[in-house]
Amino acid sequence: MAMAKLTLSFLLILSMSCMMGAVEPSSAVRSKSKTYVEASCRSTRYPDLCVQSLSGFTDMAALQSPQQLAHIALSVSLNKARNTRSYLLNVCKELKAMKDKDYQTVQDCVEQINSGIDQLSQSIKEIRCLSKKGVADDSFLLINNVETWVSAALTDASSCVEQFPTRNMSKLKATIKGKVLNVEQVTSNALALFHQFAVSYRATSANKKP
């Protein structure tokens, strides 16, 4: 888990360096970035979780744009989904060995999380393309693609959560539901932050038209 977080942080540093150039962290930058994250997270469905999951990246660079924040939020969601998939795959092996009746339910959940991972991965590729293109003729298509894919990833996570009852759950089921619910919530936040970026991008594009 620690190695996965370090890897995520390293990849984000490299990606954001390409998007905005190297920035020297400072207390002023961190304070400004933290304020920006907190303000942006207010529009999400889970603002406290949003701040918690993104605040660790305010030391990396000056977070000053919706695009940077959306990119980080999508990367956090992808990382959570991958970690959850690894956990579920281990659970599936154990349940299959025991011929447990809950094996198929968990296996279905793995497939849904897998689908979400593919969609989030594609979304991150598209937002990177946007950062390279600037305002281009196909930019709105890329934005629509990301919104569609992240919405689908959110639906996949929600469908998995719905397979588990709200009461009288075993410890294992409660743990599974908690992990997938976390994926659902950070993905919901990522979608909201991407919407912020999309609105900003469309407004900027409209202003640049002759």
Coordinates of C-alpha atoms in Angstrom, one line a residue:
M1 CA 0.0 0.0 0.0
A2 CA 2.8 2.4 0.9
M3 CA 4.7 1.5 -2.3
A4 CA 1.5 2.1 -4.3
K5 CA 1.1 5.6 -2.8
L6 CA 4.7 6.4 -3.5
T7 CA 4.3 5.3 -7.1
L8 CA 1.2 7.3 -7.5
S9 CA 2.9 10.4 -6.1
F10 CA 5.9 10.0 -8.3
L11 CA 3.8 9.6 -11.4
L12 CA 1.7 12.6 -10.6
I13 CA 4.8 14.7 -10.0
L14 CA 6.1 13.8 -13.5
S15 CA 2.7 14.3 -15.1
M16 CA 2.1 17.7 -13.4
S17 CA 5.7 18.8 -14.3
C18 CA 4.8 18.3 -17.9
M19 CA 1.5 20.1 -17.5
M20 CA 2.8 23.2 -15.6
G21 CA 6.6 23.0 -15.4
A22 CA 8.6 22.4 -12.2
V23 CA 7.5 24.4 -9.3
E24 CA 9.5 24.9 -6.1
P25 CA 7.3 24.0 -3.1
S26 CA 7.1 26.6 -0.3
S27 CA 4.9 27.3 2.7
A28 CA 3.1 30.0 0.7
V29 CA 2.5 27.6 -2.2
R30 CA 1.3 24.8 0.1
S31 CA -1.1 27.2 1.9
K32 CA -2.5 28.5 -1.4
S33 CA -2.8 25.0 -2.8
K34 CA -4.6 23.8 0.3
T35 CA -7.0 26.7 0.1
Y36 CA -7.7 25.9 -3.5
V37 CA -8.3 22.2 -2.8
E38 CA -10.7 23.0 0.0
A39 CA -12.7 25.5 -2.1
S40 CA -12.9 23.1 -5.0
C41 CA -14.0 20.2 -2.9
R42 CA -17.0 22.1 -1.5
S43 CA -18.9 21.3 -4.7
T44 CA -18.3 17.5 -4.4
R45 CA -20.7 15.1 -2.8
Y46 CA -18.1 14.0 -0.2
P47 CA -16.1 17.2 0.5
D48 CA -14.3 15.9 3.6
L49 CA -13.1 12.8 1.8
C50 CA -12.2 15.0 -1.2
V51 CA -9.9 17.2 0.9
Q52 CA -8.4 14.2 2.7
S53 CA -7.6 12.3 -0.5
L54 CA -6.1 15.3 -2.3
S55 CA -4.4 17.3 0.5
G56 CA -1.4 15.0 0.4
F57 CA -0.5 16.4 -3.1
T58 CA -0.5 20.1 -2.1
D59 CA 3.2 19.9 -1.3
M60 CA 4.1 18.7 -4.8
A61 CA 3.2 21.8 -6.8
A62 CA 1.1 24.9 -7.0
L63 CA -2.4 23.5 -7.6
Q64 CA -4.0 26.5 -9.2
S65 CA -6.3 25.1 -12.0
P66 CA -9.3 22.8 -12.3
Q67 CA -7.4 20.7 -14.8
Q68 CA -4.6 19.9 -12.4
L69 CA -7.0 19.0 -9.7
A70 CA -9.2 16.9 -11.9
H71 CA -6.1 15.0 -13.1
I72 CA -5.0 14.3 -9.6
A73 CA -8.5 13.3 -8.5
L74 CA -8.8 10.8 -11.3
S75 CA -5.4 9.3 -10.5
V76 CA -6.4 8.9 -6.9
S77 CA -9.6 7.2 -7.9
L78 CA -7.7 4.8 -10.2
N79 CA -5.2 4.0 -7.5
K80 CA -8.0 3.2 -5.0
A81 CA -9.7 1.0 -7.6
R82 CA -6.5 -0.9 -8.3
N83 CA -5.8 -1.5 -4.6
T84 CA -9.4 -2.7 -4.1
R85 CA -9.2 -5.0 -7.1
S86 CA -6.0 -6.6 -5.6
Y87 CA -7.8 -7.1 -2.3
L88 CA -10.9 -8.6 -4.0
L89 CA -8.8 -11.0 -6.1
N90 CA -7.3 -12.4 -2.9
V91 CA -10.7 -12.8 -1.3
C92 CA -11.9 -14.6 -4.5
K93 CA -9.1 -17.1 -4.3
E94 CA -10.0 -17.9 -0.7
L95 CA -13.7 -18.2 -1.3
K96 CA -13.2 -20.4 -4.4
A97 CA -11.0 -22.7 -2.4
M98 CA -13.7 -23.0 0.3
K99 CA -16.5 -23.3 -2.3
D100 CA -18.2 -20.4 -0.5
K101 CA -21.5 -19.3 -1.8
D102 CA -20.4 -15.7 -1.9
Y103 CA -17.6 -16.4 -4.4
Q104 CA -19.7 -15.4 -7.4
T105 CA -20.9 -12.2 -5.8
V106 CA -17.3 -11.1 -5.1
Q107 CA -16.2 -12.3 -8.6
D108 CA -18.9 -10.1 -10.2
C109 CA -17.6 -7.2 -8.1
V110 CA -14.1 -7.8 -9.4
E111 CA -15.4 -7.6 -13.0
Q112 CA -17.2 -4.3 -12.3
I113 CA -14.1 -2.8 -10.6
N114 CA -12.0 -4.0 -13.6
S115 CA -14.3 -2.2 -16.0
G116 CA -14.0 0.9 -13.9
I117 CA -10.2 0.7 -13.9
D118 CA -10.2 0.6 -17.7
Q119 CA -12.5 3.6 -17.9
L120 CA -10.5 5.6 -15.4
S121 CA -7.3 4.8 -17.2
Q122 CA -8.7 6.0 -20.5
S123 CA -10.0 9.1 -18.8
I124 CA -6.5 10.0 -17.5
K125 CA -5.0 9.5 -21.0
E126 CA -7.6 11.9 -22.5
I127 CA -7.0 14.6 -19.9
R128 CA -3.3 14.4 -20.6
C129 CA -4.1 14.8 -24.3
L130 CA -6.1 17.9 -23.5
S131 CA -3.1 19.4 -21.6
K132 CA -1.0 19.0 -24.7
K133 CA -3.5 20.2 -27.2
G134 CA -4.8 23.3 -25.5
V135 CA -8.0 24.5 -27.3
A136 CA -8.4 22.3 -30.3
D137 CA -11.3 21.2 -32.6
D138 CA -11.6 17.8 -31.0
S139 CA -11.2 19.0 -27.4
F140 CA -14.9 18.9 -26.6
L141 CA -15.0 15.3 -27.8
L142 CA -12.2 14.4 -25.4
I143 CA -14.1 16.1 -22.6
N144 CA -17.3 14.3 -23.4
N145 CA -15.4 11.0 -23.5
V146 CA -13.9 11.6 -20.0
E147 CA -17.3 12.5 -18.6
T148 CA -18.9 9.4 -20.1
W149 CA -16.1 7.0 -18.9
V150 CA -15.9 8.4 -15.3
S151 CA -19.7 8.2 -15.0
A152 CA -19.5 4.6 -16.1
A153 CA -16.8 3.8 -13.6
L154 CA -18.9 5.4 -10.9
T155 CA -21.9 3.2 -12.0
D156 CA -19.7 0.1 -11.9
A157 CA -18.6 0.8 -8.3
S158 CA -22.1 1.6 -7.2
S159 CA -23.4 -1.6 -8.7
C160 CA -20.9 -3.6 -6.7
V161 CA -21.8 -1.8 -3.5
E162 CA -25.5 -2.5 -4.1
Q163 CA -24.8 -6.3 -4.1
F164 CA -24.1 -6.2 -0.4
P165 CA -26.9 -5.7 2.2
T166 CA -27.0 -2.9 4.6
R167 CA -27.6 -5.1 7.7
N168 CA -26.4 -8.4 9.2
M169 CA -23.3 -8.5 7.1
S170 CA -20.3 -10.7 8.0
K171 CA -17.0 -9.0 8.8
L172 CA -15.7 -9.9 5.4
K173 CA -18.7 -8.5 3.5
A174 CA -18.5 -5.3 5.6
T175 CA -14.8 -4.9 4.7
I176 CA -15.5 -5.5 1.0
K177 CA -18.4 -3.0 1.0
G178 CA -16.3 -0.4 2.8
K179 CA -13.5 -0.6 0.3
V180 CA -15.7 -0.5 -2.7
L181 CA -17.8 2.3 -1.2
N182 CA -14.5 4.3 -0.9
V183 CA -13.8 3.7 -4.6
E184 CA -17.4 4.9 -5.4
Q185 CA -17.0 8.1 -3.3
V186 CA -13.6 9.2 -4.6
T187 CA -14.8 8.5 -8.1
S188 CA -17.9 10.6 -7.5
N189 CA -15.6 13.4 -6.3
A190 CA -13.3 13.0 -9.3
L191 CA -16.3 13.3 -11.6
A192 CA -17.5 16.5 -9.8
L193 CA -14.0 18.0 -10.1
F194 CA -13.7 17.1 -13.7
H195 CA -17.1 18.8 -14.3
Q196 CA -15.6 22.0 -12.8
F197 CA -12.7 21.7 -15.2
A198 CA -15.0 21.1 -18.2
V199 CA -17.1 24.2 -17.4
S200 CA -13.9 26.3 -17.1
Y201 CA -12.5 24.8 -20.3
R202 CA -15.7 25.5 -22.3
A203 CA -15.9 29.0 -21.0
T204 CA -12.3 29.7 -22.0
S205 CA -12.8 28.2 -25.4
A206 CA -15.9 30.3 -26.0
N207 CA -14.0 33.5 -25.0
K208 CA -11.2 32.6 -27.5
K209 CA -13.6 32.3 -30.5
P210 CA -13.5 35.2 -32.9

